[in-house]
Amino acid sequence: MKKYLLGLYTLLMMNACTTSTPPKEGFIEVEGGKIWYRIDGEGDNTPVLLLHGGPGSSSFNLEPLKELSQDRPVIFLDQLGCGRSTRITDTTLMTIEKNVEQLEQVRKALKLDKFYLYGHSWGTMLGMDYYVKYPKGIQGLIFSSPLFSTKIWTDDADTLIATLPEATQKAIRESEQQKNYKNEAYKEAMKVYYKAYVRRSDKSKSQQDSAAKFFGENVYNFMWGPSEFTATGNLLNYNRLKDLPKITVPTLLTAGEYDEARPSSVRYYTSLIPGAQFKEIPQAAHSTMMDNPKEYIGILREFLQKMDVAK
């Protein structure tokens, strides 16, 4: 009987250790629908709020950043129109201005008075615009593979396309001239470009299925365009270069060695932000958190911990 009770006690203690800090998860009402969120981790260190890429992608691609929850609360959310949040067809909701206001509604609902703001790709555009309008409470910024000028982005894309096989370049040129983005040649060209400059590591079947399930394609097409290298949406003229020098909080910018957000451009952005740091992630493309998670997360953790000490 004593052995039974001892075994039961041990099992209960093991379960208590593994379930003592379950993630908090739910939905927040915003204009246009409900935004899904999840909070991993706890403690007194300043939380970090994550803004995923896209537009129309989801926080699924940021799951490796859950490791940061060993040190602090990490807040994942799916922006409206994708992931587990409400899917939308109303194009008046598909603007950066609406996304900024929805993000502010999320902040208020979660009672975030002080936090670090992280953005990846499109999330850096949203994060920048949010910071410009609602800087109060933001203790630091992380801009991962950023886009602060669509012109610079598309110029960089042209440079990268020129490194691809001639047949791939021809397929892109002809499709763009004809504005025909549904043909197989263009789709194949996208695969070649994405493998070189978006994600170099292979996706498992489950990762492919989840990414497809959570993707808000209509949001991506309306706001951005048919592919990473062809911008046709309402972000076509996006430019925040003049606002970068106005940033007054510690800021980290990162890019992968083979990133479509070319390291040279991200270094230029860094030079415009007072006191900002730049880190290049080796052996990684745009999906740095998938291609080289150990190096990438180590850099993020070091930056966040330094800010914790400095505050």
Coordinates of C-alpha atoms in Angstrom, one line a residue:
M1 CA 0.0 0.0 0.0
K2 CA 2.9 2.4 0.9
K3 CA 4.5 1.6 -2.5
Y4 CA 1.2 2.4 -4.3
L5 CA 0.7 5.7 -2.4
L6 CA 4.4 6.6 -3.1
G7 CA 3.9 5.8 -6.8
L8 CA 0.7 7.8 -7.0
Y9 CA 2.3 10.8 -5.2
T10 CA 5.2 10.7 -7.7
L11 CA 2.8 10.6 -10.7
L12 CA 0.8 13.5 -9.3
M13 CA 4.0 15.5 -8.8
M14 CA 5.2 14.8 -12.3
N15 CA 1.8 15.9 -13.7
A16 CA 1.9 19.0 -11.6
C17 CA 5.3 19.9 -13.0
T18 CA 4.3 19.4 -16.6
T19 CA 0.9 21.2 -16.3
S20 CA 1.7 24.0 -13.8
T21 CA 1.9 26.7 -16.4
P22 CA -0.6 26.0 -19.2
P23 CA -0.8 28.5 -22.0
K24 CA -3.6 31.0 -21.7
E25 CA -5.7 31.0 -24.9
G26 CA -8.8 32.8 -26.2
F27 CA -10.4 35.3 -28.5
I28 CA -10.6 39.1 -28.4
E29 CA -13.4 41.0 -30.0
V30 CA -12.2 43.6 -32.5
E31 CA -13.8 45.5 -35.3
G32 CA -14.6 42.9 -37.9
G33 CA -14.5 39.8 -35.8
K34 CA -12.4 37.9 -33.2
I35 CA -8.7 37.7 -32.9
W36 CA -7.2 34.5 -31.5
Y37 CA -4.3 34.7 -29.0
R38 CA -2.2 32.5 -26.8
I39 CA 0.1 33.4 -24.0
D40 CA 3.0 31.0 -23.2
G41 CA 5.2 31.4 -20.1
E42 CA 4.8 33.6 -17.1
G43 CA 6.9 35.6 -14.6
D44 CA 7.9 39.2 -14.0
N45 CA 10.1 39.8 -17.1
T46 CA 8.6 42.1 -19.7
P47 CA 6.3 40.1 -22.1
V48 CA 6.9 40.1 -25.9
L49 CA 4.1 40.5 -28.3
L50 CA 4.6 38.7 -31.7
L51 CA 3.3 40.0 -35.0
H52 CA 3.5 37.4 -37.8
G53 CA 4.1 37.9 -41.5
G54 CA 1.9 37.9 -44.5
P55 CA -0.3 39.8 -44.6
G56 CA -2.6 36.8 -44.2
S57 CA -0.1 34.3 -42.8
S58 CA -0.4 33.2 -39.2
S59 CA 1.4 32.8 -35.9
F60 CA 1.9 29.1 -36.8
N61 CA 5.2 30.1 -38.5
L62 CA 6.4 31.7 -35.3
E63 CA 6.0 28.6 -33.1
P64 CA 9.8 28.1 -32.6
L65 CA 9.7 31.4 -30.7
K66 CA 7.8 29.6 -28.0
E67 CA 11.2 28.8 -26.5
L68 CA 11.4 32.4 -25.4
S69 CA 8.6 31.7 -22.9
Q70 CA 11.2 30.0 -20.6
D71 CA 12.1 33.6 -19.7
R72 CA 8.9 35.6 -20.0
P73 CA 5.3 35.6 -21.3
V74 CA 5.2 35.3 -25.1
I75 CA 2.0 36.4 -26.8
F76 CA 1.1 34.8 -30.0
L77 CA -1.9 36.1 -32.1
D78 CA -3.4 35.5 -35.5
Q79 CA -4.4 38.7 -37.2
L80 CA -7.9 39.1 -38.5
G81 CA -8.5 37.1 -41.7
C82 CA -6.1 34.2 -41.1
G83 CA -5.1 31.5 -38.7
R84 CA -7.7 30.8 -36.0
S85 CA -9.1 34.3 -36.1
T86 CA -12.2 35.3 -38.0
R87 CA -11.9 35.0 -41.8
I88 CA -13.0 38.2 -43.6
T89 CA -14.1 39.2 -47.1
D90 CA -14.7 42.9 -46.3
T91 CA -11.8 44.7 -48.0
T92 CA -12.3 47.8 -45.9
L93 CA -10.8 45.8 -43.1
M94 CA -7.8 44.8 -45.2
T95 CA -5.7 47.9 -44.5
I96 CA -2.7 48.6 -42.3
E97 CA -4.6 51.3 -40.5
K98 CA -7.4 48.8 -39.5
N99 CA -4.7 46.3 -38.4
V100 CA -3.1 49.0 -36.2
E101 CA -6.5 49.7 -34.5
Q102 CA -7.2 46.0 -34.0
L103 CA -3.8 45.5 -32.5
E104 CA -4.5 48.4 -30.0
Q105 CA -7.8 46.7 -29.1
V106 CA -5.8 43.5 -28.4
R107 CA -3.3 45.4 -26.3
K108 CA -6.1 46.9 -24.2
A109 CA -7.9 43.6 -23.7
L110 CA -4.7 41.9 -22.5
K111 CA -3.9 44.9 -20.3
L112 CA -0.4 45.2 -21.7
D113 CA 1.1 48.3 -20.1
K114 CA 4.7 47.5 -20.9
F115 CA 5.9 45.1 -23.5
Y116 CA 8.4 44.4 -26.2
L117 CA 7.0 44.3 -29.8
Y118 CA 8.3 41.8 -32.3
G119 CA 7.5 41.7 -36.0
H120 CA 8.5 39.4 -38.8
S121 CA 8.2 40.5 -42.5
W122 CA 4.8 42.2 -42.9
G123 CA 4.7 42.2 -39.1
T124 CA 7.5 44.8 -39.1
M125 CA 5.3 47.0 -41.3
L126 CA 2.4 46.6 -38.9
G127 CA 4.7 47.0 -35.9
M128 CA 6.3 50.2 -37.3
D129 CA 2.9 51.8 -38.0
Y130 CA 1.7 50.7 -34.5
Y131 CA 4.7 52.2 -32.9
V132 CA 4.3 55.5 -34.7
K133 CA 0.7 55.9 -33.5
Y134 CA 0.8 54.1 -30.1
P135 CA 4.4 54.2 -28.8
K136 CA 3.5 54.3 -25.1
G137 CA 4.3 51.1 -23.3
I138 CA 6.6 49.7 -25.9
Q139 CA 10.0 49.0 -24.2
G140 CA 11.8 47.7 -27.2
L141 CA 11.4 46.6 -30.9
I142 CA 12.5 43.6 -32.8
F143 CA 12.2 43.9 -36.6
S144 CA 12.9 40.5 -38.2
S145 CA 13.5 40.5 -42.0
P146 CA 11.8 43.9 -42.2
L147 CA 10.1 45.8 -45.0
F148 CA 10.0 49.6 -44.6
S149 CA 9.9 50.5 -48.3
T150 CA 8.0 48.5 -50.9
K151 CA 10.3 50.0 -53.6
I152 CA 13.4 48.8 -51.8
W153 CA 11.8 45.3 -51.4
T154 CA 10.8 45.0 -55.1
D155 CA 14.2 46.3 -56.2
D156 CA 15.8 43.7 -54.0
A157 CA 13.5 41.1 -55.5
D158 CA 14.7 42.0 -59.0
T159 CA 18.3 41.6 -57.9
L160 CA 17.6 38.2 -56.5
I161 CA 15.5 37.1 -59.5
A162 CA 18.5 37.9 -61.7
T163 CA 20.4 35.1 -59.9
L164 CA 17.8 32.4 -60.9
P165 CA 17.9 30.3 -64.0
E166 CA 17.1 32.1 -67.2
A167 CA 13.9 30.1 -67.7
T168 CA 12.7 31.1 -64.3
Q169 CA 13.4 34.7 -65.0
K170 CA 11.6 34.6 -68.3
A171 CA 8.5 33.0 -66.7
I172 CA 8.4 35.8 -64.1
R173 CA 8.9 38.6 -66.7
E174 CA 6.3 37.3 -69.1
S175 CA 3.7 36.6 -66.4
E176 CA 4.1 40.1 -65.0
Q177 CA 3.9 41.7 -68.4
Q178 CA 0.6 39.8 -69.1
K179 CA -0.6 40.2 -65.4
N180 CA -1.2 36.4 -65.6
Y181 CA -0.2 35.0 -62.2
K182 CA -2.2 31.8 -62.4
N183 CA -0.1 30.0 -65.1
E184 CA 2.0 27.0 -64.1
A185 CA 5.3 28.6 -65.3
Y186 CA 4.8 31.5 -62.8
K187 CA 3.9 29.0 -60.0
E188 CA 7.0 27.0 -60.7
A189 CA 9.1 30.2 -60.7
M190 CA 7.7 31.0 -57.2
K191 CA 8.8 27.7 -55.9
V192 CA 12.4 28.3 -57.2
Y193 CA 12.5 31.8 -55.7
Y194 CA 11.0 30.7 -52.4
K195 CA 13.4 27.8 -52.0
A196 CA 16.3 30.1 -52.5
Y197 CA 15.2 33.2 -50.5
V198 CA 12.1 32.5 -48.4
R199 CA 12.7 29.1 -46.7
R200 CA 15.7 26.9 -47.4
S201 CA 14.8 24.1 -45.0
D202 CA 12.2 21.5 -46.0
K203 CA 8.7 21.6 -44.7
S204 CA 7.2 18.4 -43.3
K205 CA 3.8 17.3 -44.7
S206 CA 2.1 18.5 -41.5
Q207 CA 3.8 21.9 -41.7
Q208 CA 2.6 22.3 -45.3
D209 CA -0.9 21.3 -44.3
S210 CA -1.0 23.7 -41.3
A211 CA 0.4 26.6 -43.2
A212 CA -2.2 26.1 -46.0
K213 CA -5.0 25.7 -43.5
F214 CA -4.2 28.9 -41.6
F215 CA -3.3 31.1 -44.7
G216 CA -5.7 33.9 -45.5
E217 CA -4.9 34.0 -49.2
N218 CA -7.5 36.7 -50.0
V219 CA -5.9 39.1 -47.5
Y220 CA -2.5 38.4 -48.9
N221 CA -3.6 39.0 -52.5
F222 CA -5.5 42.2 -51.7
M223 CA -2.9 43.8 -49.5
W224 CA 0.3 42.6 -51.1
G225 CA -0.1 40.7 -54.4
P226 CA 0.3 37.3 -56.1
S227 CA 3.8 36.5 -54.8
E228 CA 6.6 37.7 -52.6
F229 CA 8.3 39.4 -55.5
T230 CA 5.3 41.0 -57.2
A231 CA 3.5 43.8 -55.3
T232 CA 0.1 44.9 -56.6
G233 CA -2.0 45.5 -53.5
N234 CA -2.6 48.5 -51.2
L235 CA 0.9 48.2 -49.6
L236 CA 2.4 49.0 -53.0
N237 CA 3.5 52.5 -52.0
Y238 CA 4.4 51.7 -48.4
N239 CA 7.4 53.8 -47.1
R240 CA 8.3 54.5 -43.5
L241 CA 12.0 55.5 -44.0
K242 CA 11.4 59.0 -42.7
D243 CA 9.9 57.6 -39.5
L244 CA 12.8 55.2 -38.6
P245 CA 15.0 58.0 -37.1
K246 CA 12.1 58.8 -34.7
I247 CA 12.4 55.5 -32.9
T248 CA 13.6 56.1 -29.3
V249 CA 13.5 52.6 -27.8
P250 CA 16.2 49.8 -28.1
T251 CA 15.8 48.2 -31.5
L252 CA 17.2 45.0 -33.0
L253 CA 17.0 44.2 -36.7
T254 CA 17.8 40.8 -38.2
A255 CA 18.0 39.2 -41.6
G256 CA 19.0 35.8 -42.9
E257 CA 22.1 35.3 -44.9
Y258 CA 20.0 34.5 -48.0
D259 CA 16.9 36.6 -47.0
E260 CA 14.6 38.2 -49.5
A261 CA 14.9 41.1 -47.1
R262 CA 18.5 41.5 -48.2
P263 CA 21.0 42.0 -45.4
S264 CA 22.4 45.1 -47.2
S265 CA 18.9 46.7 -47.1
V266 CA 18.3 45.8 -43.5
R267 CA 21.7 47.3 -42.6
Y268 CA 20.6 50.5 -44.3
Y269 CA 17.4 50.5 -42.2
T270 CA 19.5 49.9 -39.1
S271 CA 21.6 53.0 -39.9
L272 CA 18.5 55.1 -39.8
I273 CA 17.5 54.1 -36.3
P274 CA 19.4 55.7 -33.4
G275 CA 21.4 53.1 -31.5
A276 CA 19.9 50.1 -33.4
Q277 CA 21.6 46.8 -33.7
F278 CA 21.8 44.4 -36.7
K279 CA 22.4 40.7 -36.7
E280 CA 22.7 38.4 -39.7
I281 CA 21.5 34.8 -39.3
P282 CA 23.8 32.4 -41.2
Q283 CA 22.5 29.6 -43.3
A284 CA 19.0 31.1 -43.3
A285 CA 16.6 32.8 -45.7
H286 CA 13.5 34.8 -44.8
S287 CA 12.1 32.1 -42.5
T288 CA 15.1 32.5 -40.1
M289 CA 13.2 30.9 -37.2
M290 CA 12.8 27.7 -39.3
D291 CA 16.1 27.7 -41.2
N292 CA 18.4 28.3 -38.2
P293 CA 16.3 28.4 -35.0
K294 CA 19.1 27.8 -32.6
E295 CA 21.2 30.8 -33.8
Y296 CA 18.1 33.0 -34.3
I297 CA 16.4 32.4 -30.9
G298 CA 19.8 32.8 -29.2
I299 CA 20.1 36.3 -30.7
L300 CA 16.6 37.3 -29.7
R301 CA 17.0 35.9 -26.2
E302 CA 20.3 37.8 -25.6
F303 CA 18.7 41.1 -26.8
L304 CA 15.6 40.7 -24.6
Q305 CA 17.7 39.8 -21.6
K306 CA 19.9 42.8 -22.0
M307 CA 16.8 45.0 -22.1
D308 CA 15.5 43.4 -18.9
V309 CA 18.7 44.2 -17.1
A310 CA 18.8 47.8 -18.5
K311 CA 15.3 48.8 -17.6

